[in-house]
Tab-separated table of C-alpha atoms in Angstrom:
chain	number	residue	atom	x	y	z
A	1	MET	CA	0.000	0.000	0.000
A	2	LYS	CA	1.115	3.527	-0.744
A	3	GLU	CA	1.964	5.814	2.151
A	4	ILE	CA	0.033	9.073	2.352
A	5	VAL	CA	1.588	12.523	2.342
A	6	HIS	CA	-0.891	15.204	3.398
A	7	HIS	CA	-0.596	18.568	1.657
A	8	ALA	CA	-2.410	21.564	3.133
A	9	VAL	CA	-4.264	23.754	0.626
A	10	TYR	CA	-5.831	27.150	1.179
A	11	ASP	CA	-6.596	30.359	-0.678
A	12	THR	CA	-3.487	32.284	-1.856
A	13	LEU	CA	-1.295	29.154	-1.627
A	14	ALA	CA	2.099	29.818	-3.254
A	15	ASP	CA	2.014	27.435	-6.210
A	16	TRP	CA	5.755	27.148	-6.825
A	17	GLU	CA	6.841	26.096	-3.343
A	18	THR	CA	5.843	22.436	-3.111
A	19	GLY	CA	5.674	21.166	-6.697
A	20	HIS	CA	9.112	19.562	-6.738
A	21	ALA	CA	8.331	17.658	-3.558
A	22	THR	CA	4.879	16.409	-4.503
A	23	ALA	CA	5.725	15.512	-8.105
A	24	HIS	CA	8.761	13.441	-7.193
A	25	LEU	CA	7.113	11.788	-4.200
A	26	ARG	CA	4.224	10.683	-6.375
A	27	ASN	CA	5.949	9.644	-9.601
A	28	GLY	CA	8.455	7.365	-7.888
A	29	SER	CA	11.423	8.087	-10.154
A	30	TYR	CA	14.799	7.150	-8.641
A	31	GLN	CA	13.167	6.060	-5.351
A	32	ARG	CA	14.249	3.057	-3.311
A	33	GLU	CA	10.626	1.844	-3.573
A	34	PRO	CA	9.082	3.522	-6.651
A	35	GLY	CA	5.553	4.874	-6.398
A	36	ALA	CA	5.367	4.556	-2.639
A	37	TYR	CA	3.485	7.811	-1.928
A	38	GLU	CA	0.037	9.248	-2.552
A	39	ILE	CA	-0.634	12.984	-2.135
A	40	VAL	CA	-3.845	13.863	-0.277
A	41	THR	CA	-4.903	17.511	-0.045
A	42	VAL	CA	-6.334	18.985	3.148
A	43	GLY	CA	-8.325	22.200	3.439
A	44	LEU	CA	-9.958	23.978	6.337
A	45	THR	CA	-13.108	22.539	4.764
A	46	THR	CA	-13.674	20.612	1.542
A	47	ASP	CA	-14.753	23.788	-0.268
A	48	PRO	CA	-12.548	24.659	-3.278
A	49	VAL	CA	-9.618	27.012	-2.741
A	50	VAL	CA	-7.794	29.213	-5.244
A	51	THR	CA	-4.010	29.382	-5.276
A	52	MET	CA	-1.918	32.495	-5.777
A	53	GLY	CA	-1.550	31.461	-9.419
A	54	GLY	CA	-5.303	31.094	-9.897
A	55	LEU	CA	-5.538	27.297	-9.812
A	56	ARG	CA	-8.711	25.927	-8.227
A	57	ILE	CA	-8.227	22.937	-5.911
A	58	THR	CA	-10.934	20.920	-4.189
A	59	PRO	CA	-9.464	19.442	-0.984
A	60	ASP	CA	-9.675	15.691	-0.511
A	61	LEU	CA	-10.555	16.104	3.155
A	62	ALA	CA	-11.173	18.747	5.802
A	63	LEU	CA	-8.644	19.572	8.492
A	64	ASP	CA	-10.830	18.232	11.301
A	65	GLN	CA	-10.678	14.811	9.601
A	66	LEU	CA	-6.876	14.761	9.562
A	67	SER	CA	-4.944	12.639	12.041
A	68	PRO	CA	-1.206	11.893	12.252
A	69	ALA	CA	-2.101	8.205	12.283
A	70	GLY	CA	-1.611	6.820	8.802
A	71	SER	CA	0.258	9.890	7.562
A	72	ALA	CA	3.886	9.935	6.480
A	73	LEU	CA	4.212	13.735	6.355
A	74	LEU	CA	2.281	17.014	6.550
A	75	ILE	CA	3.329	19.714	4.052
A	76	LEU	CA	2.427	23.346	4.793
A	77	PRO	CA	3.043	25.696	1.840
A	78	GLY	CA	3.281	29.445	2.080
A	79	ALA	CA	0.312	31.710	1.385
A	80	THR	CA	-0.583	35.363	1.765
A	81	LEU	CA	-3.144	34.289	4.357
A	82	TRP	CA	-0.395	33.264	6.797
A	83	ASP	CA	0.355	36.987	7.238
A	84	ALA	CA	-3.228	38.220	7.052
A	85	GLY	CA	-4.591	37.098	10.410
A	86	GLY	CA	-5.348	33.887	12.231
A	87	GLU	CA	-7.367	32.028	9.596
A	88	LEU	CA	-4.649	29.419	9.030
A	89	ALA	CA	-3.734	29.001	12.714
A	90	PRO	CA	-5.592	25.651	12.844
A	91	PHE	CA	-2.981	24.254	10.453
A	92	ALA	CA	-0.190	25.290	12.831
A	93	ARG	CA	-2.033	23.606	15.694
A	94	LYS	CA	-2.364	20.482	13.566
A	95	ALA	CA	1.394	20.658	12.920
A	96	ARG	CA	1.941	20.547	16.694
A	97	GLU	CA	-0.239	17.436	16.859
A	98	PHE	CA	1.825	15.792	14.112
A	99	LEU	CA	5.166	16.647	15.700
A	100	GLU	CA	4.029	15.428	19.102
A	101	ALA	CA	3.042	12.145	17.438
A	102	GLY	CA	6.458	11.823	15.776
A	103	VAL	CA	5.153	12.457	12.257
A	104	PRO	CA	7.217	14.905	10.173
A	105	VAL	CA	6.037	18.379	9.217
A	106	ALA	CA	7.476	20.413	6.323
A	107	ALA	CA	6.788	24.166	6.282
A	108	ILE	CA	7.957	26.715	3.749
A	109	CYS	CA	7.695	30.507	3.459
A	110	GLY	CA	4.730	31.976	5.372
A	111	ALA	CA	3.947	28.638	6.974
A	112	THR	CA	7.137	29.042	9.021
A	113	ALA	CA	5.608	32.190	10.522
A	114	GLY	CA	2.534	30.195	11.469
A	115	LEU	CA	4.724	27.638	13.222
A	116	ALA	CA	6.653	30.456	14.907
A	117	ARG	CA	3.447	31.884	16.367
A	118	GLU	CA	2.542	28.400	17.591
A	119	GLY	CA	5.903	28.220	19.405
A	120	LEU	CA	7.120	25.265	17.360
A	121	LEU	CA	10.404	26.858	16.251
A	122	ASN	CA	11.657	28.025	19.635
A	123	GLU	CA	13.499	24.808	20.498
A	124	ARG	CA	14.216	23.441	17.012
A	125	GLU	CA	16.754	24.454	14.400
A	126	HIS	CA	14.960	26.093	11.494
A	127	THR	CA	15.081	28.644	8.701
A	128	SER	CA	12.705	30.913	6.771
A	129	GLY	CA	12.933	33.868	4.408
A	130	ALA	CA	14.803	35.898	7.059
A	131	VAL	CA	15.148	35.777	10.817
A	132	GLN	CA	13.625	39.264	11.045
A	133	TYR	CA	10.429	37.903	9.506
A	134	LEU	CA	10.097	35.384	12.308
A	135	GLU	CA	11.128	37.855	15.012
A	136	ALA	CA	8.061	39.895	14.077
A	137	GLN	CA	5.800	36.980	15.049
A	138	GLU	CA	4.240	36.929	18.509
A	139	GLY	CA	5.350	33.864	20.441
A	140	TYR	CA	8.663	33.455	18.614
A	141	THR	CA	11.762	33.306	20.807
A	142	GLY	CA	13.825	30.963	18.653
A	143	ALA	CA	16.249	33.316	16.911
A	144	LYS	CA	19.172	31.508	18.536
A	145	ARG	CA	18.097	28.358	16.658
A	146	TYR	CA	17.714	30.116	13.294
A	147	LEU	CA	20.094	28.937	10.557
A	148	ASP	CA	20.822	31.015	7.457
A	149	GLN	CA	20.535	28.026	5.097
A	150	ASP	CA	18.453	27.120	2.060
A	151	ALA	CA	16.481	24.515	4.037
A	152	VAL	CA	16.831	22.906	7.457
A	153	LEU	CA	15.934	19.476	8.771
A	154	ASP	CA	15.806	19.078	12.557
A	155	GLY	CA	14.343	15.764	13.614
A	156	ASP	CA	10.782	15.736	12.307
A	157	LEU	CA	10.677	19.400	11.237
A	158	ILE	CA	11.656	20.704	7.796
A	159	THR	CA	11.696	24.436	7.059
A	160	ALA	CA	12.670	26.600	4.093
A	161	GLY	CA	12.265	30.089	2.706
A	162	PRO	CA	10.127	31.018	-0.324
A	163	THR	CA	12.993	30.947	-2.833
A	164	GLU	CA	14.104	27.391	-2.013
A	165	PRO	CA	11.510	24.895	-3.302
A	166	VAL	CA	14.208	22.492	-4.544
A	167	ALA	CA	16.124	22.485	-1.243
A	168	PHE	CA	12.793	22.125	0.573
A	169	ALA	CA	12.041	19.008	-1.478
A	170	ARG	CA	15.564	17.689	-0.868
A	171	GLU	CA	15.095	17.786	2.904
A	172	ILE	CA	11.684	16.131	2.619
A	173	PHE	CA	13.271	13.328	0.600
A	174	ARG	CA	16.098	13.088	3.124
A	175	ARG	CA	13.700	12.775	6.060
A	176	LEU	CA	11.570	10.155	4.308
A	177	ASP	CA	14.736	8.385	3.142
A	178	ILE	CA	13.360	7.760	-0.337
A	179	TYR	CA	16.670	8.132	-2.224
A	180	ARG	CA	20.094	6.657	-1.667
A	181	PRO	CA	22.504	9.459	-0.589
A	182	GLU	CA	24.277	9.674	-3.957
A	183	VAL	CA	20.936	9.823	-5.769
A	184	LEU	CA	19.644	12.582	-3.471
A	185	ASP	CA	22.802	14.591	-4.102
A	186	ALA	CA	22.468	14.118	-7.862
A	187	TRP	CA	18.766	15.004	-7.807
A	188	PHE	CA	19.521	18.283	-6.058
A	189	ARG	CA	22.411	19.128	-8.363
A	190	LEU	CA	20.272	18.517	-11.432
A	191	PHE	CA	17.208	20.475	-10.364
A	192	SER	CA	19.000	23.329	-8.599
A	193	ARG	CA	22.070	23.784	-10.811
A	194	SER	CA	21.294	21.969	-14.078
A	195	ASP	CA	24.430	19.917	-13.495
A	196	PRO	CA	24.671	17.486	-16.469
A	197	SER	CA	26.841	15.043	-14.519
A	198	ALA	CA	23.947	14.530	-12.103
A	199	TYR	CA	21.742	13.242	-14.899
A	200	GLU	CA	24.052	10.272	-15.452
A	201	VAL	CA	23.734	9.284	-11.794
A	202	LEU	CA	19.944	9.492	-11.928
A	203	MET	CA	19.767	7.435	-15.111
A	204	ALA	CA	21.930	4.776	-13.504
A	205	ALA	CA	19.498	4.700	-10.579
């Protein structure tokens, strides 16, 4: 049976931030066990949402139906709504539930601010667009754990800034251990730097 990766969806979702991760989780290329993951979308409700790029998505399930049990990962993309009030706070609370259950959470861009307000970054190494962005969030006291890196994996938490969708995907793949180390390195070199030597490694895989 395929494992399930849950992907949060909401209005103003930043389309470009999670595509590398979801596409390569689902298509199985180069994986140790090809085709092992299914992507299931989760909204506040099952009403359609519209992304920043204008794509309409109908969530597969509502947030109140989501449980860490049976989930391999929760992905939280960025969205304008993360900075527009508390509408998406329930997703940050659900992230706490996942982390407390030992199920990984991956947050990028504005979703890191949501986790900061929930207090989930104060004792974990993390990154975002800039430390000043997180310091502006009420409840955040984790600047000492902030790392100026493209993406950060600390235990079950993955974080990245808005310009690092490929590095974000890399750390998701690392946490789920879907690629052998040399394949993960080659995948990142190909998709982040167009390194032709990486293609040979992937084809051999």
